[in-house]
GROMACS .gro file of C-alpha atoms in nm:
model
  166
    1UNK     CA    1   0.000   0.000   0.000
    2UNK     CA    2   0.351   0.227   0.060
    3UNK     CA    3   0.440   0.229  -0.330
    4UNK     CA    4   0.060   0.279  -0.404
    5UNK     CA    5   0.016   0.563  -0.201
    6UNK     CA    6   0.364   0.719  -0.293
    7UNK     CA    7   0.310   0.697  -0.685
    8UNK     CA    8  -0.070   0.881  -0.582
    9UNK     CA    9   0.117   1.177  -0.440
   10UNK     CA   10   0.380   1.181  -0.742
   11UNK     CA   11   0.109   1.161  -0.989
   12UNK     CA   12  -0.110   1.457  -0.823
   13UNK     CA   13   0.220   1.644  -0.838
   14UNK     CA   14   0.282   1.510  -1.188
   15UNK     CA   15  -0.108   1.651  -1.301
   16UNK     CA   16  -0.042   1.992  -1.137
   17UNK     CA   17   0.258   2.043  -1.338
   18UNK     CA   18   0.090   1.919  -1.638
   19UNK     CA   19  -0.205   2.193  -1.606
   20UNK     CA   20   0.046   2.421  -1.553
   21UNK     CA   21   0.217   2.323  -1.861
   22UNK     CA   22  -0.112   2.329  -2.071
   23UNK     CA   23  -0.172   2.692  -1.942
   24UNK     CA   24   0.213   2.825  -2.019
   25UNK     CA   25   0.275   2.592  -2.331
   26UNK     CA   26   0.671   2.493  -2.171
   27UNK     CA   27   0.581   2.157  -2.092
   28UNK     CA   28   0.345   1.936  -2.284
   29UNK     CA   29   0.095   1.900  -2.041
   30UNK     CA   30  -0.163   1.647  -2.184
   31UNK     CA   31   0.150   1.406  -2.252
   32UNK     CA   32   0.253   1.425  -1.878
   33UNK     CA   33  -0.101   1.372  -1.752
   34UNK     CA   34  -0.143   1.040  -1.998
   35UNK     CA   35   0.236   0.876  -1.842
   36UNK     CA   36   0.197   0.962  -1.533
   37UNK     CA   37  -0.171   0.836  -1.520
   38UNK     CA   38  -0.016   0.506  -1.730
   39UNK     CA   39   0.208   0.465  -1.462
   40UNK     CA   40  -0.013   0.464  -1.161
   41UNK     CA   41  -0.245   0.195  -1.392
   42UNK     CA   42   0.073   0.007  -1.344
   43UNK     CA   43   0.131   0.072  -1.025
   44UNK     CA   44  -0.218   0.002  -0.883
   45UNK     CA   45  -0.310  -0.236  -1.150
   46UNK     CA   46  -0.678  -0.366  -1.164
   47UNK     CA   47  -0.941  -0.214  -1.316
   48UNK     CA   48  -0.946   0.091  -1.157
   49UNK     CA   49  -0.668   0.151  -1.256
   50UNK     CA   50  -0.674   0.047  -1.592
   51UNK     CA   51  -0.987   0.170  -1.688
   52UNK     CA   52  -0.872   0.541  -1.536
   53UNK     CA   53  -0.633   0.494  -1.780
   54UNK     CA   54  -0.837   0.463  -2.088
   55UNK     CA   55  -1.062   0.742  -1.964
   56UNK     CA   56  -0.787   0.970  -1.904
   57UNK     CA   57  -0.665   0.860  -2.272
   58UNK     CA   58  -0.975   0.947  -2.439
   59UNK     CA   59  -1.013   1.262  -2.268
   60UNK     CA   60  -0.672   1.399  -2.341
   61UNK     CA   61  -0.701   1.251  -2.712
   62UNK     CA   62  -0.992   1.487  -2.739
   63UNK     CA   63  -0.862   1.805  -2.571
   64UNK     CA   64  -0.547   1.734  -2.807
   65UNK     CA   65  -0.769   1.709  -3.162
   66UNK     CA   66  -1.010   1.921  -3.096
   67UNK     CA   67  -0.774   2.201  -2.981
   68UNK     CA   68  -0.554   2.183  -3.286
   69UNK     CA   69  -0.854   2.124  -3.526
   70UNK     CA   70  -1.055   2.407  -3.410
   71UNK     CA   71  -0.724   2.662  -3.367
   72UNK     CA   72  -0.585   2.562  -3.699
   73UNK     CA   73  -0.926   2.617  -3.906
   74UNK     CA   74  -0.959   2.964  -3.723
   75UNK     CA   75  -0.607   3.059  -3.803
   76UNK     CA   76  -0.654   2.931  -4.177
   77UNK     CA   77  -1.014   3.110  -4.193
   78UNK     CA   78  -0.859   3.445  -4.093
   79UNK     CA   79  -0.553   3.347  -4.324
   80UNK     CA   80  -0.298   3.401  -4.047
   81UNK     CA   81  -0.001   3.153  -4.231
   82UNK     CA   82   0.204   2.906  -4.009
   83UNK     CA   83   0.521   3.103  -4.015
   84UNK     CA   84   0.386   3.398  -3.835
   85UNK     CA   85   0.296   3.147  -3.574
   86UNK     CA   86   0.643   3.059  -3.557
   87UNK     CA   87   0.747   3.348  -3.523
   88UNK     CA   88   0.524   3.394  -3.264
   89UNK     CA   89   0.716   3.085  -3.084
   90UNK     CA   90   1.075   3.245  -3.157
   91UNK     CA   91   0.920   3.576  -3.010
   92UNK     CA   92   0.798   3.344  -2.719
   93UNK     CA   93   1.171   3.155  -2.649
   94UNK     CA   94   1.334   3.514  -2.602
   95UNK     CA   95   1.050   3.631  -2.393
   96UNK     CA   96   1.094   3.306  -2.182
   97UNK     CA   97   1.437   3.436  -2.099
   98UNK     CA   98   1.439   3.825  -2.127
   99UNK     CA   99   1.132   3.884  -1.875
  100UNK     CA  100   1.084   3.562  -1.595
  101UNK     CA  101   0.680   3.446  -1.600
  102UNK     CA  102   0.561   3.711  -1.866
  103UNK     CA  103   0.781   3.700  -2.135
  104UNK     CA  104   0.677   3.400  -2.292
  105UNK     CA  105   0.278   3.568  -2.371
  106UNK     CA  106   0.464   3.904  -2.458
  107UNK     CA  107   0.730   3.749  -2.644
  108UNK     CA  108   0.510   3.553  -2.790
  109UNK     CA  109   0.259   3.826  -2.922
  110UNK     CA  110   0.540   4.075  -2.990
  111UNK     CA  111   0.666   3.810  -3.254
  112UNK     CA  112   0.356   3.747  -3.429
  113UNK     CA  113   0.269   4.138  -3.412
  114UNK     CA  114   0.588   4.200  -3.587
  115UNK     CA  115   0.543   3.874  -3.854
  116UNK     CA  116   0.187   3.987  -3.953
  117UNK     CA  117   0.332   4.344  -3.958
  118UNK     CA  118   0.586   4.253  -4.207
  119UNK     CA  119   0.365   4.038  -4.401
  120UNK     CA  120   0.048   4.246  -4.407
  121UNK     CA  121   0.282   4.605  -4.414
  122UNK     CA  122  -0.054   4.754  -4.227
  123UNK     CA  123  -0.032   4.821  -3.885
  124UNK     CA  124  -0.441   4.781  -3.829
  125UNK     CA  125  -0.450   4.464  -4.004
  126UNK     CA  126  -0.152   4.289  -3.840
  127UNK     CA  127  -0.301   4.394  -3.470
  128UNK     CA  128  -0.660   4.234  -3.587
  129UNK     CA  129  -0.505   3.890  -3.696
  130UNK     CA  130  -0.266   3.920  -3.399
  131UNK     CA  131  -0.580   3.978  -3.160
  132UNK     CA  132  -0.748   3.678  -3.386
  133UNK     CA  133  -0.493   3.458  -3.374
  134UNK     CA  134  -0.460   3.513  -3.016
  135UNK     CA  135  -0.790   3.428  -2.929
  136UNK     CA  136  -0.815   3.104  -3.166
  137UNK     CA  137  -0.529   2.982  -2.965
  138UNK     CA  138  -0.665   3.095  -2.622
  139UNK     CA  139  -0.968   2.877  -2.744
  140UNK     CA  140  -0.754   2.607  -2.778
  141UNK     CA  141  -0.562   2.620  -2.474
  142UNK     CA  142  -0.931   2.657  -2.266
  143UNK     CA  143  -1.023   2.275  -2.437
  144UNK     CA  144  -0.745   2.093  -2.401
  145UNK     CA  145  -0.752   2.291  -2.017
  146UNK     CA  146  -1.060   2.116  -1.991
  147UNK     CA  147  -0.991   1.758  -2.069
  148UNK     CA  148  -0.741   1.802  -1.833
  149UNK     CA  149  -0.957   1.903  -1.558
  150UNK     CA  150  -1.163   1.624  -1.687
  151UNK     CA  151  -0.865   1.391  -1.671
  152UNK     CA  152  -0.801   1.506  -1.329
  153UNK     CA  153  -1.159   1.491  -1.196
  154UNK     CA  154  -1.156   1.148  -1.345
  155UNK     CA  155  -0.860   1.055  -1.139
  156UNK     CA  156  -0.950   1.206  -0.865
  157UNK     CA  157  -1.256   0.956  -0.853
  158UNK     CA  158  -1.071   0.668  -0.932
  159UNK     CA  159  -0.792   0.734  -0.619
  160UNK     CA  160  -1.190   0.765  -0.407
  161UNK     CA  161  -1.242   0.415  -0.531
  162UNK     CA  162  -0.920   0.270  -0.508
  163UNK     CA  163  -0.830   0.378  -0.148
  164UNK     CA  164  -1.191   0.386   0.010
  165UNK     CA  165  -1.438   0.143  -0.197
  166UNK     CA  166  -1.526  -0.181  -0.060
   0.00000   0.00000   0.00000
């Protein structure tokens, strides 16, 4: 009951840094709540913990898919291309580093300010697909934040059952 118990308190650890991760895009959050939910399925075996497992799967495949689908056909609809995106990202990395907490949102909006900027050569336009774009991936961070919270409602449950049912 030790290792059972242990691996709990290492995988409630392990989900809070995932949402974290999901909400500042450093660490891929979904992925860390999928292992470290695999792992305590192996840890705790059964079903319970198998079948927590294959919930938590399903819920994090859908907060994955649906995120991307529905941020990449708003950011195609409103024409904003991939490599002002990436830019975005690069804008993002140096923000990480130049300003501690904030600098990766700044950084990350400064870049794809400046990449619509250059490619639209309007200042009005690139701020209205930068404020688009922005939102389309807020949207997505908010569904795959709540297939998370799904995940870890889920898990939460299936700790109830395992450590208190019958």
């Amino acid at each position: 009951m030790y290792t059972e118990i242990i691996t709990t308190i290492l995988v409630v650890i392990a989900y809070a840094v995932a949402i974290a991760g999901i909400i500042v895009p450093v660490l891929p959050g979904t992925i860390l709540i999928v292992a470290s939910t695999f792992v305590w399925a192996l840890v705790v075996g059964g079903n319970t913990g198998w079948i927590t497992f294959g919930l938590v799967t399903v819920f994090s495949a859908i907060g994955i898919t649906a995120s991307y689908v529905l941020t990449g056909k708003r950011l195609k609809d409103a024409q904003v291309p991939n490599s002002s995106i990436l830019w975005g990202g690069a804008g993002a990395a140096i923000g990480f580093f130049a300003i501690p907490v904030l600098g990766i949102f700044i950084g990350f909006t400064v870049g794809l300010f400046l990449a619509e900027m250059r490619r639209q050569k309007d200042g009005m336009s690139a701020a209205a697909s930068t404020w688009l774009a922005l939102k389309s991936l807020g949207i997505g961070i908010l569904i795959e934040l709540a297939m998370a919270f799904t995940s870890a409602i889920t898990f939460a449950i299936s700790c109830l059952i395992y450590f208190f049912g019958s």
